[in-house]
Amino acid sequence: MTSESATGETKGLVGRVYDLVTRRWPLLAFLSSALMLVIAHAFERFGGLAPCHLCLKQREIYWAAGTVGLIAFALQRTPLWPRLRMPANLLLGALFLYGAGLATYHAGAEWKWWPGPSSCSGVGYAGAADLEAMLKGTAKIKAPACDKAAWVFLGLSMAGWNVLISLKLAVWSVLAALRKSEASV
């Protein structure tokens, strides 16, 4: 089934999905970022998977992209939006692309393709015996090592999945930036 657009052309399901996603991209970028953060915190809280240094850096990207997405979503209702649409969506694309690069670096360290940062040479969690030292503030708790995948699904670690998801989000951001404005459609 097809629908007629304002110009009389018919659009299939793919065209309608493309229009919906690119028109609402700031909101979808915000929601995608929030979902990625919820998933990361759920793995940490309920799965017992403490994040390494690079995991936390990857979360920072989603915090930044979520903030940009939320601000851009609010700006969509203002007269400023036609001028800010492309820069806002390109900024989202740059953030997600940076996130994909960081996740690639992390996944490569997990696969031993290259060394991870020296800040990621942790050896695990503190035991119950360290509770007194933790309360005194003298405990030396090291974060998990970045070069060991804590969780793998279908052959990809969380960092590997983050590469794919971040690339998808970057592509949608660029498509939203390049979308013809509603005035010219």
PDB file of C-alpha atoms in Angstrom:
ATOM      1  CA  MET A   1       0.000   0.000   0.000  1.00  0.00           C
ATOM      2  CA  THR A   2       1.327   3.451  -0.873  1.00  0.00           C
ATOM      3  CA  SER A   3       0.420   6.954   0.175  1.00  0.00           C
ATOM      4  CA  GLU A   4       0.454  10.184  -1.816  1.00  0.00           C
ATOM      5  CA  SER A   5       2.762  12.962  -0.692  1.00  0.00           C
ATOM      6  CA  ALA A   6       2.119  16.677  -1.089  1.00  0.00           C
ATOM      7  CA  THR A   7       3.865  16.570  -4.477  1.00  0.00           C
ATOM      8  CA  GLY A   8       1.700  13.714  -5.728  1.00  0.00           C
ATOM      9  CA  GLU A   9       4.437  11.078  -5.686  1.00  0.00           C
ATOM     10  CA  THR A  10       3.837   7.753  -4.032  1.00  0.00           C
ATOM     11  CA  LYS A  11       6.070   6.431  -1.282  1.00  0.00           C
ATOM     12  CA  GLY A  12       6.505   2.880  -0.207  1.00  0.00           C
ATOM     13  CA  LEU A  13       7.076   1.672   3.296  1.00  0.00           C
ATOM     14  CA  VAL A  14      10.826   2.328   3.094  1.00  0.00           C
ATOM     15  CA  GLY A  15      10.236   5.919   1.969  1.00  0.00           C
ATOM     16  CA  ARG A  16       7.749   6.520   4.762  1.00  0.00           C
ATOM     17  CA  VAL A  17      10.123   5.069   7.380  1.00  0.00           C
ATOM     18  CA  TYR A  18      12.968   7.196   5.984  1.00  0.00           C
ATOM     19  CA  ASP A  19      10.780  10.324   6.181  1.00  0.00           C
ATOM     20  CA  LEU A  20       9.638   9.550   9.713  1.00  0.00           C
ATOM     21  CA  VAL A  21      13.118   8.775  11.038  1.00  0.00           C
ATOM     22  CA  THR A  22      14.902  11.699   9.388  1.00  0.00           C
ATOM     23  CA  ARG A  23      12.174  14.185  10.304  1.00  0.00           C
ATOM     24  CA  ARG A  24      12.121  13.064  13.948  1.00  0.00           C
ATOM     25  CA  TRP A  25      15.831  12.297  14.193  1.00  0.00           C
ATOM     26  CA  PRO A  26      16.737  14.563  17.153  1.00  0.00           C
ATOM     27  CA  LEU A  27      14.118  12.840  19.313  1.00  0.00           C
ATOM     28  CA  LEU A  28      15.136   9.395  18.060  1.00  0.00           C
ATOM     29  CA  ALA A  29      18.822  10.187  18.663  1.00  0.00           C
ATOM     30  CA  PHE A  30      17.967  11.239  22.225  1.00  0.00           C
ATOM     31  CA  LEU A  31      15.897   8.079  22.803  1.00  0.00           C
ATOM     32  CA  SER A  32      18.583   5.846  21.252  1.00  0.00           C
ATOM     33  CA  SER A  33      21.245   7.398  23.469  1.00  0.00           C
ATOM     34  CA  ALA A  34      19.062   7.026  26.553  1.00  0.00           C
ATOM     35  CA  LEU A  35      18.350   3.385  25.679  1.00  0.00           C
ATOM     36  CA  MET A  36      22.058   2.629  25.249  1.00  0.00           C
ATOM     37  CA  LEU A  37      22.759   4.160  28.666  1.00  0.00           C
ATOM     38  CA  VAL A  38      19.907   2.191  30.268  1.00  0.00           C
ATOM     39  CA  ILE A  39      21.240  -1.037  28.751  1.00  0.00           C
ATOM     40  CA  ALA A  40      24.800  -0.302  29.911  1.00  0.00           C
ATOM     41  CA  HIS A  41      23.644   0.467  33.441  1.00  0.00           C
ATOM     42  CA  ALA A  42      21.423  -2.643  33.481  1.00  0.00           C
ATOM     43  CA  PHE A  43      24.394  -4.843  32.549  1.00  0.00           C
ATOM     44  CA  GLU A  44      26.331  -3.182  35.352  1.00  0.00           C
ATOM     45  CA  ARG A  45      23.601  -3.229  37.997  1.00  0.00           C
ATOM     46  CA  PHE A  46      21.798  -6.486  37.277  1.00  0.00           C
ATOM     47  CA  GLY A  47      24.445  -8.389  35.344  1.00  0.00           C
ATOM     48  CA  GLY A  48      27.304  -7.560  37.689  1.00  0.00           C
ATOM     49  CA  LEU A  49      29.519  -6.360  34.823  1.00  0.00           C
ATOM     50  CA  ALA A  50      31.617  -3.470  36.093  1.00  0.00           C
ATOM     51  CA  PRO A  51      32.597  -1.051  33.319  1.00  0.00           C
ATOM     52  CA  CYS A  52      36.211  -0.542  32.365  1.00  0.00           C
ATOM     53  CA  HIS A  53      37.742   2.855  31.574  1.00  0.00           C
ATOM     54  CA  LEU A  54      36.875   2.633  27.853  1.00  0.00           C
ATOM     55  CA  CYS A  55      33.311   1.507  28.640  1.00  0.00           C
ATOM     56  CA  LEU A  56      32.812   4.654  30.702  1.00  0.00           C
ATOM     57  CA  LYS A  57      34.277   6.798  27.906  1.00  0.00           C
ATOM     58  CA  GLN A  58      31.793   5.252  25.465  1.00  0.00           C
ATOM     59  CA  ARG A  59      28.949   6.126  27.819  1.00  0.00           C
ATOM     60  CA  GLU A  60      30.087   9.767  27.814  1.00  0.00           C
ATOM     61  CA  ILE A  61      29.423   9.883  24.066  1.00  0.00           C
ATOM     62  CA  TYR A  62      25.817   8.815  24.630  1.00  0.00           C
ATOM     63  CA  TRP A  63      25.388  11.424  27.369  1.00  0.00           C
ATOM     64  CA  ALA A  64      26.655  14.100  24.971  1.00  0.00           C
ATOM     65  CA  ALA A  65      24.584  12.858  22.023  1.00  0.00           C
ATOM     66  CA  GLY A  66      21.489  12.568  24.203  1.00  0.00           C
ATOM     67  CA  THR A  67      21.944  16.155  25.341  1.00  0.00           C
ATOM     68  CA  VAL A  68      22.396  17.411  21.771  1.00  0.00           C
ATOM     69  CA  GLY A  69      19.390  15.366  20.641  1.00  0.00           C
ATOM     70  CA  LEU A  70      17.186  16.753  23.401  1.00  0.00           C
ATOM     71  CA  ILE A  71      18.220  20.353  22.717  1.00  0.00           C
ATOM     72  CA  ALA A  72      17.711  19.852  18.971  1.00  0.00           C
ATOM     73  CA  PHE A  73      14.294  18.306  19.622  1.00  0.00           C
ATOM     74  CA  ALA A  74      13.300  21.402  21.607  1.00  0.00           C
ATOM     75  CA  LEU A  75      14.658  23.654  18.850  1.00  0.00           C
ATOM     76  CA  GLN A  76      12.543  21.876  16.222  1.00  0.00           C
ATOM     77  CA  ARG A  77       9.576  23.865  17.496  1.00  0.00           C
ATOM     78  CA  THR A  78      11.273  27.232  16.969  1.00  0.00           C
ATOM     79  CA  PRO A  79      11.915  29.445  13.943  1.00  0.00           C
ATOM     80  CA  LEU A  80      15.647  28.735  14.421  1.00  0.00           C
ATOM     81  CA  TRP A  81      15.300  25.096  13.402  1.00  0.00           C
ATOM     82  CA  PRO A  82      15.591  25.499   9.606  1.00  0.00           C
ATOM     83  CA  ARG A  83      19.053  27.051  10.075  1.00  0.00           C
ATOM     84  CA  LEU A  84      20.115  24.700  12.887  1.00  0.00           C
ATOM     85  CA  ARG A  85      18.762  21.413  11.481  1.00  0.00           C
ATOM     86  CA  MET A  86      21.832  20.520   9.445  1.00  0.00           C
ATOM     87  CA  PRO A  87      24.495  21.558  12.014  1.00  0.00           C
ATOM     88  CA  ALA A  88      22.637  19.833  14.861  1.00  0.00           C
ATOM     89  CA  ASN A  89      22.266  16.574  12.944  1.00  0.00           C
ATOM     90  CA  LEU A  90      25.871  16.721  11.715  1.00  0.00           C
ATOM     91  CA  LEU A  91      27.006  17.250  15.310  1.00  0.00           C
ATOM     92  CA  LEU A  92      25.032  14.152  16.293  1.00  0.00           C
ATOM     93  CA  GLY A  93      26.660  12.284  13.414  1.00  0.00           C
ATOM     94  CA  ALA A  94      30.129  13.396  14.518  1.00  0.00           C
ATOM     95  CA  LEU A  95      29.459  12.304  18.104  1.00  0.00           C
ATOM     96  CA  PHE A  96      28.178   8.891  17.034  1.00  0.00           C
ATOM     97  CA  LEU A  97      31.084   8.462  14.597  1.00  0.00           C
ATOM     98  CA  TYR A  98      33.545   9.333  17.376  1.00  0.00           C
ATOM     99  CA  GLY A  99      31.737   6.778  19.557  1.00  0.00           C
ATOM    100  CA  ALA A 100      32.124   4.160  16.814  1.00  0.00           C
ATOM    101  CA  GLY A 101      35.845   4.920  16.632  1.00  0.00           C
ATOM    102  CA  LEU A 102      36.253   4.648  20.391  1.00  0.00           C
ATOM    103  CA  ALA A 103      34.293   1.381  20.425  1.00  0.00           C
ATOM    104  CA  THR A 104      36.454   0.067  17.550  1.00  0.00           C
ATOM    105  CA  TYR A 105      39.561   0.882  19.571  1.00  0.00           C
ATOM    106  CA  HIS A 106      38.061  -0.931  22.572  1.00  0.00           C
ATOM    107  CA  ALA A 107      37.022  -3.982  20.538  1.00  0.00           C
ATOM    108  CA  GLY A 108      40.478  -4.095  18.940  1.00  0.00           C
ATOM    109  CA  ALA A 109      42.091  -4.099  22.381  1.00  0.00           C
ATOM    110  CA  GLU A 110      39.782  -6.961  23.392  1.00  0.00           C
ATOM    111  CA  TRP A 111      40.821  -8.940  20.302  1.00  0.00           C
ATOM    112  CA  LYS A 112      44.502  -8.118  21.029  1.00  0.00           C
ATOM    113  CA  TRP A 113      44.852  -6.307  17.685  1.00  0.00           C
ATOM    114  CA  TRP A 114      46.522  -3.437  19.572  1.00  0.00           C
ATOM    115  CA  PRO A 115      47.200  -2.590  23.202  1.00  0.00           C
ATOM    116  CA  GLY A 116      44.577  -0.781  25.230  1.00  0.00           C
ATOM    117  CA  PRO A 117      45.387   2.324  27.258  1.00  0.00           C
ATOM    118  CA  SER A 118      47.569   1.939  30.335  1.00  0.00           C
ATOM    119  CA  SER A 119      44.633   3.168  32.441  1.00  0.00           C
ATOM    120  CA  CYS A 120      42.871  -0.109  31.607  1.00  0.00           C
ATOM    121  CA  SER A 121      45.217  -2.536  33.287  1.00  0.00           C
ATOM    122  CA  GLY A 122      42.884  -3.368  36.152  1.00  0.00           C
ATOM    123  CA  VAL A 123      42.753  -6.778  37.742  1.00  0.00           C
ATOM    124  CA  GLY A 124      39.157  -7.018  38.945  1.00  0.00           C
ATOM    125  CA  TYR A 125      36.967  -6.222  41.884  1.00  0.00           C
ATOM    126  CA  ALA A 126      37.767  -5.544  45.516  1.00  0.00           C
ATOM    127  CA  GLY A 127      36.825  -8.357  47.852  1.00  0.00           C
ATOM    128  CA  ALA A 128      34.876  -8.166  51.097  1.00  0.00           C
ATOM    129  CA  ALA A 129      38.180  -8.028  53.004  1.00  0.00           C
ATOM    130  CA  ASP A 130      38.775  -4.620  51.463  1.00  0.00           C
ATOM    131  CA  LEU A 131      35.566  -3.177  52.954  1.00  0.00           C
ATOM    132  CA  GLU A 132      37.358  -1.516  55.857  1.00  0.00           C
ATOM    133  CA  ALA A 133      39.908   0.044  53.501  1.00  0.00           C
ATOM    134  CA  MET A 134      37.069   1.243  51.258  1.00  0.00           C
ATOM    135  CA  LEU A 135      35.296   2.876  54.191  1.00  0.00           C
ATOM    136  CA  LYS A 136      38.526   4.590  55.224  1.00  0.00           C
ATOM    137  CA  GLY A 137      39.098   5.693  51.642  1.00  0.00           C
ATOM    138  CA  THR A 138      42.433   3.931  51.394  1.00  0.00           C
ATOM    139  CA  ALA A 139      41.384   1.012  49.180  1.00  0.00           C
ATOM    140  CA  LYS A 140      43.039   0.656  45.810  1.00  0.00           C
ATOM    141  CA  ILE A 141      40.244  -0.668  43.644  1.00  0.00           C
ATOM    142  CA  LYS A 142      41.179  -1.202  40.038  1.00  0.00           C
ATOM    143  CA  ALA A 143      38.655  -1.127  37.243  1.00  0.00           C
ATOM    144  CA  PRO A 144      38.287  -4.207  35.038  1.00  0.00           C
ATOM    145  CA  ALA A 145      40.829  -4.549  32.250  1.00  0.00           C
ATOM    146  CA  CYS A 146      39.795  -3.089  28.891  1.00  0.00           C
ATOM    147  CA  ASP A 147      41.389  -5.922  26.944  1.00  0.00           C
ATOM    148  CA  LYS A 148      39.057  -8.610  28.282  1.00  0.00           C
ATOM    149  CA  ALA A 149      35.502  -8.815  26.945  1.00  0.00           C
ATOM    150  CA  ALA A 150      33.143  -9.187  29.903  1.00  0.00           C
ATOM    151  CA  TRP A 151      30.214 -10.323  27.724  1.00  0.00           C
ATOM    152  CA  VAL A 152      29.994 -11.732  24.195  1.00  0.00           C
ATOM    153  CA  PHE A 153      26.899 -12.327  22.055  1.00  0.00           C
ATOM    154  CA  LEU A 154      27.073 -13.795  18.541  1.00  0.00           C
ATOM    155  CA  GLY A 155      30.844 -13.394  18.588  1.00  0.00           C
ATOM    156  CA  LEU A 156      30.799  -9.674  19.412  1.00  0.00           C
ATOM    157  CA  SER A 157      31.563  -8.036  22.733  1.00  0.00           C
ATOM    158  CA  MET A 158      29.600  -5.060  24.004  1.00  0.00           C
ATOM    159  CA  ALA A 159      32.233  -2.826  22.400  1.00  0.00           C
ATOM    160  CA  GLY A 160      31.762  -4.655  19.091  1.00  0.00           C
ATOM    161  CA  TRP A 161      28.006  -4.197  19.225  1.00  0.00           C
ATOM    162  CA  ASN A 162      28.542  -0.557  20.116  1.00  0.00           C
ATOM    163  CA  VAL A 163      30.595  -0.112  16.922  1.00  0.00           C
ATOM    164  CA  LEU A 164      27.672  -1.327  14.805  1.00  0.00           C
ATOM    165  CA  ILE A 165      25.038   0.644  16.706  1.00  0.00           C
ATOM    166  CA  SER A 166      27.102   3.842  16.708  1.00  0.00           C
ATOM    167  CA  LEU A 167      27.732   3.552  12.960  1.00  0.00           C
ATOM    168  CA  LYS A 168      24.008   3.106  12.341  1.00  0.00           C
ATOM    169  CA  LEU A 169      23.244   6.160  14.471  1.00  0.00           C
ATOM    170  CA  ALA A 170      25.923   8.174  12.636  1.00  0.00           C
ATOM    171  CA  VAL A 171      24.453   7.232   9.239  1.00  0.00           C
ATOM    172  CA  TRP A 172      20.936   8.212  10.309  1.00  0.00           C
ATOM    173  CA  SER A 173      22.292  11.509  11.650  1.00  0.00           C
ATOM    174  CA  VAL A 174      23.906  12.327   8.306  1.00  0.00           C
ATOM    175  CA  LEU A 175      20.759  11.306   6.420  1.00  0.00           C
ATOM    176  CA  ALA A 176      18.723  13.607   8.674  1.00  0.00           C
ATOM    177  CA  ALA A 177      21.205  16.434   8.071  1.00  0.00           C
ATOM    178  CA  LEU A 178      21.024  15.983   4.292  1.00  0.00           C
ATOM    179  CA  ARG A 179      17.242  15.662   4.222  1.00  0.00           C
ATOM    180  CA  LYS A 180      15.524  18.326   2.152  1.00  0.00           C
ATOM    181  CA  SER A 181      13.845  20.887   4.345  1.00  0.00           C
ATOM    182  CA  GLU A 182      10.073  20.672   4.678  1.00  0.00           C
ATOM    183  CA  ALA A 183       9.756  23.972   2.789  1.00  0.00           C
ATOM    184  CA  SER A 184      11.423  22.485  -0.307  1.00  0.00           C
ATOM    185  CA  VAL A 185       9.644  19.105  -0.203  1.00  0.00           C
TER     186      VAL A 185
END
